[in-house]
Amino acid sequence: GHLFKKIPILLRFVIAAGGLCMMVPGGLTDVIGIVLVAAVFAVQPATAQLTFDGQRVTLDQDGMAVIEKPVGTYQYTVSAQGYDTQKGSVRLTQEEISAITNIDLDARMHTLAITSSPPDASLFVDGTPYGQVDKMDGGIELQEGTHKLKFIANGYDDYEQTLSVGPGSPGVRCR
């Protein structure tokens, strides 16, 4: 969804991109006649890091980037903390003004075993209710990263804990 709203704006930017470029059939050309084609990336999460042709590329606040390169095949890597890294290649051809690549990184998820005393305490993770602990057979799935857990039970003081979730994370026990 987010990519299609921006394509016309980005393509206008690419066409008008350079005082030293001119429009030719199939793309832009620089002053020495090399055809430039736009590699357009739409990346989620927008905080990810994009490396294109060995160079780090800055994404805008929406996770968009436009890179002008000569015709050819280029390698890219997209990574973000708590997400699986994605690698691939983009083929830029003279027949197209741009090559659009939409990348949604997959969050790394981990199962976290939860126990509490009393067992019917309610669990909130980052402010979102997860239900009663005694009804969480097999634990809960959380994205890799830091989370704030809060346990609430009648007759008990609320208990809060900040937890870093990653490979081999321990379970949480609240008493």
PDB file of N, CA and C in Angstrom, residues 59-134:
ATOM      1  N   LEU A  59      17.512   5.888   3.891  1.00  0.00           N
ATOM      2  CA  LEU A  59      16.088   5.799   3.599  1.00  0.00           C
ATOM      3  C   LEU A  59      15.392   7.022   4.193  1.00  0.00           C
ATOM      4  N   ASP A  60      14.311   7.488   3.539  1.00  0.00           N
ATOM      5  CA  ASP A  60      13.568   8.598   4.121  1.00  0.00           C
ATOM      6  C   ASP A  60      12.691   8.081   5.262  1.00  0.00           C
ATOM      7  N   GLN A  61      11.923   8.954   5.891  1.00  0.00           N
ATOM      8  CA  GLN A  61      11.129   8.567   7.065  1.00  0.00           C
ATOM      9  C   GLN A  61      10.086   7.506   6.751  1.00  0.00           C
ATOM     10  N   ASP A  62       9.738   7.336   5.477  1.00  0.00           N
ATOM     11  CA  ASP A  62       8.779   6.309   5.078  1.00  0.00           C
ATOM     12  C   ASP A  62       9.461   5.035   4.582  1.00  0.00           C
ATOM     13  N   GLY A  63      10.790   4.976   4.642  1.00  0.00           N
ATOM     14  CA  GLY A  63      11.520   3.803   4.193  1.00  0.00           C
ATOM     15  C   GLY A  63      11.762   3.772   2.689  1.00  0.00           C
ATOM     16  N   MET A  64      11.731   4.932   2.037  1.00  0.00           N
ATOM     17  CA  MET A  64      11.894   5.019   0.581  1.00  0.00           C
ATOM     18  C   MET A  64      13.301   5.519   0.229  1.00  0.00           C
ATOM     19  N   ALA A  65      13.806   5.042  -0.902  1.00  0.00           N
ATOM     20  CA  ALA A  65      15.081   5.524  -1.439  1.00  0.00           C
ATOM     21  C   ALA A  65      15.054   5.391  -2.953  1.00  0.00           C
ATOM     22  N   VAL A  66      15.656   6.367  -3.635  1.00  0.00           N
ATOM     23  CA  VAL A  66      15.809   6.343  -5.089  1.00  0.00           C
ATOM     24  C   VAL A  66      17.297   6.450  -5.377  1.00  0.00           C
ATOM     25  N   ILE A  67      17.826   5.487  -6.121  1.00  0.00           N
ATOM     26  CA  ILE A  67      19.256   5.444  -6.428  1.00  0.00           C
ATOM     27  C   ILE A  67      19.402   5.399  -7.942  1.00  0.00           C
ATOM     28  N   GLU A  68      20.132   6.347  -8.511  1.00  0.00           N
ATOM     29  CA  GLU A  68      20.362   6.362  -9.956  1.00  0.00           C
ATOM     30  C   GLU A  68      21.701   5.700 -10.252  1.00  0.00           C
ATOM     31  N   LYS A  69      21.655   4.717 -11.143  1.00  0.00           N
ATOM     32  CA  LYS A  69      22.854   3.967 -11.512  1.00  0.00           C
ATOM     33  C   LYS A  69      22.801   3.650 -13.003  1.00  0.00           C
ATOM     34  N   PRO A  70      23.955   3.399 -13.609  1.00  0.00           N
ATOM     35  CA  PRO A  70      23.972   2.937 -15.005  1.00  0.00           C
ATOM     36  C   PRO A  70      23.314   1.558 -15.117  1.00  0.00           C
ATOM     37  N   VAL A  71      22.925   1.196 -16.306  1.00  0.00           N
ATOM     38  CA  VAL A  71      22.349  -0.113 -16.584  1.00  0.00           C
ATOM     39  C   VAL A  71      23.295  -1.189 -16.046  1.00  0.00           C
ATOM     40  N   GLY A  72      22.727  -2.207 -15.402  1.00  0.00           N
ATOM     41  CA  GLY A  72      23.540  -3.295 -14.854  1.00  0.00           C
ATOM     42  C   GLY A  72      22.786  -4.016 -13.761  1.00  0.00           C
ATOM     43  N   THR A  73      23.453  -4.985 -13.153  1.00  0.00           N
ATOM     44  CA  THR A  73      22.881  -5.743 -12.050  1.00  0.00           C
ATOM     45  C   THR A  73      23.635  -5.373 -10.784  1.00  0.00           C
ATOM     46  N   TYR A  74      22.884  -5.075  -9.722  1.00  0.00           N
ATOM     47  CA  TYR A  74      23.464  -4.600  -8.473  1.00  0.00           C
ATOM     48  C   TYR A  74      22.949  -5.434  -7.311  1.00  0.00           C
ATOM     49  N   GLN A  75      23.806  -5.637  -6.316  1.00  0.00           N
ATOM     50  CA  GLN A  75      23.460  -6.391  -5.116  1.00  0.00           C
ATOM     51  C   GLN A  75      22.990  -5.420  -4.035  1.00  0.00           C
ATOM     52  N   TYR A  76      22.045  -5.884  -3.207  1.00  0.00           N
ATOM     53  CA  TYR A  76      21.607  -5.078  -2.076  1.00  0.00           C
ATOM     54  C   TYR A  76      21.447  -5.968  -0.849  1.00  0.00           C
ATOM     55  N   THR A  77      21.528  -5.338   0.322  1.00  0.00           N
ATOM     56  CA  THR A  77      21.285  -5.983   1.603  1.00  0.00           C
ATOM     57  C   THR A  77      20.438  -5.034   2.430  1.00  0.00           C
ATOM     58  N   VAL A  78      19.397  -5.560   3.061  1.00  0.00           N
ATOM     59  CA  VAL A  78      18.552  -4.773   3.950  1.00  0.00           C
ATOM     60  C   VAL A  78      18.540  -5.482   5.297  1.00  0.00           C
ATOM     61  N   SER A  79      18.834  -4.730   6.370  1.00  0.00           N
ATOM     62  CA  SER A  79      18.863  -5.325   7.704  1.00  0.00           C
ATOM     63  C   SER A  79      18.320  -4.340   8.726  1.00  0.00           C
ATOM     64  N   ALA A  80      17.830  -4.898   9.823  1.00  0.00           N
ATOM     65  CA  ALA A  80      17.349  -4.097  10.951  1.00  0.00           C
ATOM     66  C   ALA A  80      17.394  -4.972  12.195  1.00  0.00           C
ATOM     67  N   GLN A  81      17.673  -4.348  13.327  1.00  0.00           N
ATOM     68  CA  GLN A  81      17.717  -5.075  14.591  1.00  0.00           C
ATOM     69  C   GLN A  81      16.370  -5.744  14.843  1.00  0.00           C
ATOM     70  N   GLY A  82      16.395  -7.029  15.168  1.00  0.00           N
ATOM     71  CA  GLY A  82      15.182  -7.761  15.469  1.00  0.00           C
ATOM     72  C   GLY A  82      14.467  -8.312  14.244  1.00  0.00           C
ATOM     73  N   TYR A  83      15.092  -8.202  13.071  1.00  0.00           N
ATOM     74  CA  TYR A  83      14.490  -8.669  11.825  1.00  0.00           C
ATOM     75  C   TYR A  83      15.491  -9.542  11.071  1.00  0.00           C
ATOM     76  N   ASP A  84      14.962 -10.437  10.230  1.00  0.00           N
ATOM     77  CA  ASP A  84      15.816 -11.247   9.372  1.00  0.00           C
ATOM     78  C   ASP A  84      16.364 -10.375   8.254  1.00  0.00           C
ATOM     79  N   THR A  85      17.652 -10.517   7.957  1.00  0.00           N
ATOM     80  CA  THR A  85      18.297  -9.769   6.874  1.00  0.00           C
ATOM     81  C   THR A  85      17.850 -10.317   5.531  1.00  0.00           C
ATOM     82  N   GLN A  86      17.671  -9.427   4.574  1.00  0.00           N
ATOM     83  CA  GLN A  86      17.286  -9.839   3.225  1.00  0.00           C
ATOM     84  C   GLN A  86      18.348  -9.348   2.241  1.00  0.00           C
ATOM     85  N   LYS A  87      18.802 -10.262   1.390  1.00  0.00           N
ATOM     86  CA  LYS A  87      19.771  -9.936   0.350  1.00  0.00           C
ATOM     87  C   LYS A  87      19.173 -10.250  -1.002  1.00  0.00           C
ATOM     88  N   GLY A  88      19.593  -9.525  -2.014  1.00  0.00           N
ATOM     89  CA  GLY A  88      19.084  -9.789  -3.348  1.00  0.00           C
ATOM     90  C   GLY A  88      19.821  -8.977  -4.379  1.00  0.00           C
ATOM     91  N   SER A  89      19.296  -8.997  -5.590  1.00  0.00           N
ATOM     92  CA  SER A  89      19.890  -8.212  -6.665  1.00  0.00           C
ATOM     93  C   SER A  89      18.787  -7.502  -7.434  1.00  0.00           C
ATOM     94  N   VAL A  90      19.158  -6.386  -8.033  1.00  0.00           N
ATOM     95  CA  VAL A  90      18.257  -5.595  -8.858  1.00  0.00           C
ATOM     96  C   VAL A  90      18.912  -5.454 -10.219  1.00  0.00           C
ATOM     97  N   ARG A  91      18.153  -5.740 -11.260  1.00  0.00           N
ATOM     98  CA  ARG A  91      18.654  -5.593 -12.628  1.00  0.00           C
ATOM     99  C   ARG A  91      18.056  -4.326 -13.219  1.00  0.00           C
ATOM    100  N   LEU A  92      18.904  -3.372 -13.538  1.00  0.00           N
ATOM    101  CA  LEU A  92      18.475  -2.120 -14.144  1.00  0.00           C
ATOM    102  C   LEU A  92      18.700  -2.224 -15.649  1.00  0.00           C
ATOM    103  N   THR A  93      17.634  -2.006 -16.428  1.00  0.00           N
ATOM    104  CA  THR A  93      17.722  -2.138 -17.882  1.00  0.00           C
ATOM    105  C   THR A  93      17.383  -0.824 -18.557  1.00  0.00           C
ATOM    106  N   GLN A  94      17.827  -0.687 -19.787  1.00  0.00           N
ATOM    107  CA  GLN A  94      17.579   0.508 -20.570  1.00  0.00           C
ATOM    108  C   GLN A  94      16.097   0.641 -20.942  1.00  0.00           C
ATOM    109  N   GLU A  95      15.366  -0.466 -20.921  1.00  0.00           N
ATOM    110  CA  GLU A  95      13.968  -0.462 -21.335  1.00  0.00           C
ATOM    111  C   GLU A  95      13.041   0.161 -20.295  1.00  0.00           C
ATOM    112  N   GLU A  96      13.498   0.297 -19.063  1.00  0.00           N
ATOM    113  CA  GLU A  96      12.647   0.820 -17.997  1.00  0.00           C
ATOM    114  C   GLU A  96      13.308   2.025 -17.354  1.00  0.00           C
ATOM    115  N   ILE A  97      12.476   2.995 -16.934  1.00  0.00           N
ATOM    116  CA  ILE A  97      13.008   4.179 -16.264  1.00  0.00           C
ATOM    117  C   ILE A  97      13.376   3.865 -14.815  1.00  0.00           C
ATOM    118  N   SER A  98      12.727   2.810 -14.244  1.00  0.00           N
ATOM    119  CA  SER A  98      13.021   2.470 -12.858  1.00  0.00           C
ATOM    120  C   SER A  98      12.745   0.997 -12.598  1.00  0.00           C
ATOM    121  N   ALA A  99      13.410   0.496 -11.577  1.00  0.00           N
ATOM    122  CA  ALA A  99      13.163  -0.850 -11.066  1.00  0.00           C
ATOM    123  C   ALA A  99      12.724  -0.672  -9.623  1.00  0.00           C
ATOM    124  N   ILE A 100      11.510  -1.121  -9.308  1.00  0.00           N
ATOM    125  CA  ILE A 100      10.939  -0.911  -7.982  1.00  0.00           C
ATOM    126  C   ILE A 100      11.069  -2.191  -7.163  1.00  0.00           C
ATOM    127  N   THR A 101      11.625  -2.065  -5.969  1.00  0.00           N
ATOM    128  CA  THR A 101      11.806  -3.205  -5.070  1.00  0.00           C
ATOM    129  C   THR A 101      11.117  -2.884  -3.751  1.00  0.00           C
ATOM    130  N   ASN A 102      10.139  -3.702  -3.382  1.00  0.00           N
ATOM    131  CA  ASN A 102       9.400  -3.540  -2.135  1.00  0.00           C
ATOM    132  C   ASN A 102       9.885  -4.610  -1.163  1.00  0.00           C
ATOM    133  N   ILE A 103      10.413  -4.199  -0.004  1.00  0.00           N
ATOM    134  CA  ILE A 103      10.979  -5.141   0.959  1.00  0.00           C
ATOM    135  C   ILE A 103      10.323  -4.945   2.316  1.00  0.00           C
ATOM    136  N   ASP A 104       9.670  -5.991   2.799  1.00  0.00           N
ATOM    137  CA  ASP A 104       9.125  -6.013   4.154  1.00  0.00           C
ATOM    138  C   ASP A 104       9.896  -7.080   4.916  1.00  0.00           C
ATOM    139  N   LEU A 105      10.791  -6.635   5.799  1.00  0.00           N
ATOM    140  CA  LEU A 105      11.583  -7.593   6.569  1.00  0.00           C
ATOM    141  C   LEU A 105      10.689  -8.358   7.538  1.00  0.00           C
ATOM    142  N   ASP A 106      11.026  -9.629   7.755  1.00  0.00           N
ATOM    143  CA  ASP A 106      10.295 -10.472   8.696  1.00  0.00           C
ATOM    144  C   ASP A 106      10.893 -10.304  10.099  1.00  0.00           C
ATOM    145  N   ALA A 107      10.016 -10.008  11.059  1.00  0.00           N
ATOM    146  CA  ALA A 107      10.454  -9.862  12.445  1.00  0.00           C
ATOM    147  C   ALA A 107      10.883 -11.217  12.990  1.00  0.00           C
ATOM    148  N   ARG A 108      11.951 -11.215  13.775  1.00  0.00           N
ATOM    149  CA  ARG A 108      12.375 -12.435  14.459  1.00  0.00           C
ATOM    150  C   ARG A 108      11.499 -12.590  15.703  1.00  0.00           C
ATOM    151  N   MET A 109      10.802 -13.707  15.786  1.00  0.00           N
ATOM    152  CA  MET A 109       9.897 -13.961  16.897  1.00  0.00           C
ATOM    153  C   MET A 109      10.469 -15.051  17.804  1.00  0.00           C
ATOM    154  N   HIS A 110      10.147 -14.938  19.096  1.00  0.00           N
ATOM    155  CA  HIS A 110      10.614 -15.911  20.078  1.00  0.00           C
ATOM    156  C   HIS A 110       9.468 -16.250  21.018  1.00  0.00           C
ATOM    157  N   THR A 111       9.401 -17.524  21.410  1.00  0.00           N
ATOM    158  CA  THR A 111       8.393 -17.963  22.371  1.00  0.00           C
ATOM    159  C   THR A 111       8.947 -17.764  23.776  1.00  0.00           C
ATOM    160  N   LEU A 112       8.137 -17.141  24.599  1.00  0.00           N
ATOM    161  CA  LEU A 112       8.544 -16.827  25.957  1.00  0.00           C
ATOM    162  C   LEU A 112       7.592 -17.531  26.909  1.00  0.00           C
ATOM    163  N   ALA A 113       8.129 -18.396  27.790  1.00  0.00           N
ATOM    164  CA  ALA A 113       7.316 -19.087  28.787  1.00  0.00           C
ATOM    165  C   ALA A 113       7.033 -18.116  29.933  1.00  0.00           C
ATOM    166  N   ILE A 114       5.775 -18.041  30.345  1.00  0.00           N
ATOM    167  CA  ILE A 114       5.362 -17.105  31.390  1.00  0.00           C
ATOM    168  C   ILE A 114       4.662 -17.885  32.505  1.00  0.00           C
ATOM    169  N   THR A 115       5.064 -17.640  33.760  1.00  0.00           N
ATOM    170  CA  THR A 115       4.353 -18.185  34.916  1.00  0.00           C
ATOM    171  C   THR A 115       4.203 -17.065  35.932  1.00  0.00           C
ATOM    172  N   SER A 116       3.181 -17.163  36.756  1.00  0.00           N
ATOM    173  CA  SER A 116       2.990 -16.150  37.803  1.00  0.00           C
ATOM    174  C   SER A 116       2.311 -16.770  39.012  1.00  0.00           C
ATOM    175  N   SER A 117       2.491 -16.118  40.140  1.00  0.00           N
ATOM    176  CA  SER A 117       1.795 -16.486  41.361  1.00  0.00           C
ATOM    177  C   SER A 117       1.178 -15.196  41.890  1.00  0.00           C
ATOM    178  N   PRO A 118      -0.115 -15.044  41.813  1.00  0.00           N
ATOM    179  CA  PRO A 118      -1.122 -16.041  41.482  1.00  0.00           C
ATOM    180  C   PRO A 118      -1.161 -16.329  39.988  1.00  0.00           C
ATOM    181  N   PRO A 119      -1.625 -17.515  39.613  1.00  0.00           N
ATOM    182  CA  PRO A 119      -1.618 -17.912  38.205  1.00  0.00           C
ATOM    183  C   PRO A 119      -2.606 -17.140  37.329  1.00  0.00           C
ATOM    184  N   ASP A 120      -3.610 -16.513  37.962  1.00  0.00           N
ATOM    185  CA  ASP A 120      -4.608 -15.790  37.166  1.00  0.00           C
ATOM    186  C   ASP A 120      -4.265 -14.311  36.971  1.00  0.00           C
ATOM    187  N   ALA A 121      -3.016 -13.935  37.211  1.00  0.00           N
ATOM    188  CA  ALA A 121      -2.595 -12.546  36.984  1.00  0.00           C
ATOM    189  C   ALA A 121      -2.759 -12.206  35.500  1.00  0.00           C
ATOM    190  N   SER A 122      -3.101 -10.958  35.239  1.00  0.00           N
ATOM    191  CA  SER A 122      -3.212 -10.482  33.860  1.00  0.00           C
ATOM    192  C   SER A 122      -1.863  -9.938  33.411  1.00  0.00           C
ATOM    193  N   LEU A 123      -1.498 -10.236  32.168  1.00  0.00           N
ATOM    194  CA  LEU A 123      -0.217  -9.803  31.619  1.00  0.00           C
ATOM    195  C   LEU A 123      -0.448  -8.739  30.552  1.00  0.00           C
ATOM    196  N   PHE A 124       0.348  -7.682  30.629  1.00  0.00           N
ATOM    197  CA  PHE A 124       0.384  -6.634  29.605  1.00  0.00           C
ATOM    198  C   PHE A 124       1.815  -6.564  29.084  1.00  0.00           C
ATOM    199  N   VAL A 125       1.979  -6.531  27.763  1.00  0.00           N
ATOM    200  CA  VAL A 125       3.305  -6.407  27.152  1.00  0.00           C
ATOM    201  C   VAL A 125       3.308  -5.120  26.330  1.00  0.00           C
ATOM    202  N   ASP A 126       4.190  -4.209  26.687  1.00  0.00           N
ATOM    203  CA  ASP A 126       4.282  -2.902  26.017  1.00  0.00           C
ATOM    204  C   ASP A 126       2.917  -2.216  25.983  1.00  0.00           C
ATOM    205  N   GLY A 127       2.140  -2.385  27.074  1.00  0.00           N
ATOM    206  CA  GLY A 127       0.838  -1.745  27.185  1.00  0.00           C
ATOM    207  C   GLY A 127      -0.316  -2.504  26.558  1.00  0.00           C
ATOM    208  N   THR A 128      -0.039  -3.596  25.851  1.00  0.00           N
ATOM    209  CA  THR A 128      -1.088  -4.387  25.193  1.00  0.00           C
ATOM    210  C   THR A 128      -1.480  -5.563  26.082  1.00  0.00           C
ATOM    211  N   PRO A 129      -2.792  -5.735  26.360  1.00  0.00           N
ATOM    212  CA  PRO A 129      -3.208  -6.871  27.199  1.00  0.00           C
ATOM    213  C   PRO A 129      -3.031  -8.206  26.475  1.00  0.00           C
ATOM    214  N   TYR A 130      -2.465  -9.184  27.185  1.00  0.00           N
ATOM    215  CA  TYR A 130      -2.263 -10.531  26.642  1.00  0.00           C
ATOM    216  C   TYR A 130      -3.165 -11.557  27.310  1.00  0.00           C
ATOM    217  N   GLY A 131      -3.872 -11.177  28.362  1.00  0.00           N
ATOM    218  CA  GLY A 131      -4.774 -12.103  29.034  1.00  0.00           C
ATOM    219  C   GLY A 131      -4.194 -12.644  30.324  1.00  0.00           C
ATOM    220  N   GLN A 132      -4.883 -13.656  30.858  1.00  0.00           N
ATOM    221  CA  GLN A 132      -4.458 -14.276  32.106  1.00  0.00           C
ATOM    222  C   GLN A 132      -3.310 -15.249  31.850  1.00  0.00           C
ATOM    223  N   VAL A 133      -2.332 -15.208  32.734  1.00  0.00           N
ATOM    224  CA  VAL A 133      -1.139 -16.044  32.595  1.00  0.00           C
ATOM    225  C   VAL A 133      -1.493 -17.525  32.583  1.00  0.00           C
ATOM    226  N   ASP A 134      -2.444 -17.976  33.439  1.00  0.00           N
ATOM    227  CA  ASP A 134      -2.764 -19.407  33.511  1.00  0.00           C
ATOM    228  C   ASP A 134      -3.457 -19.931  32.255  1.00  0.00           C
TER     229      ASP A 134
END
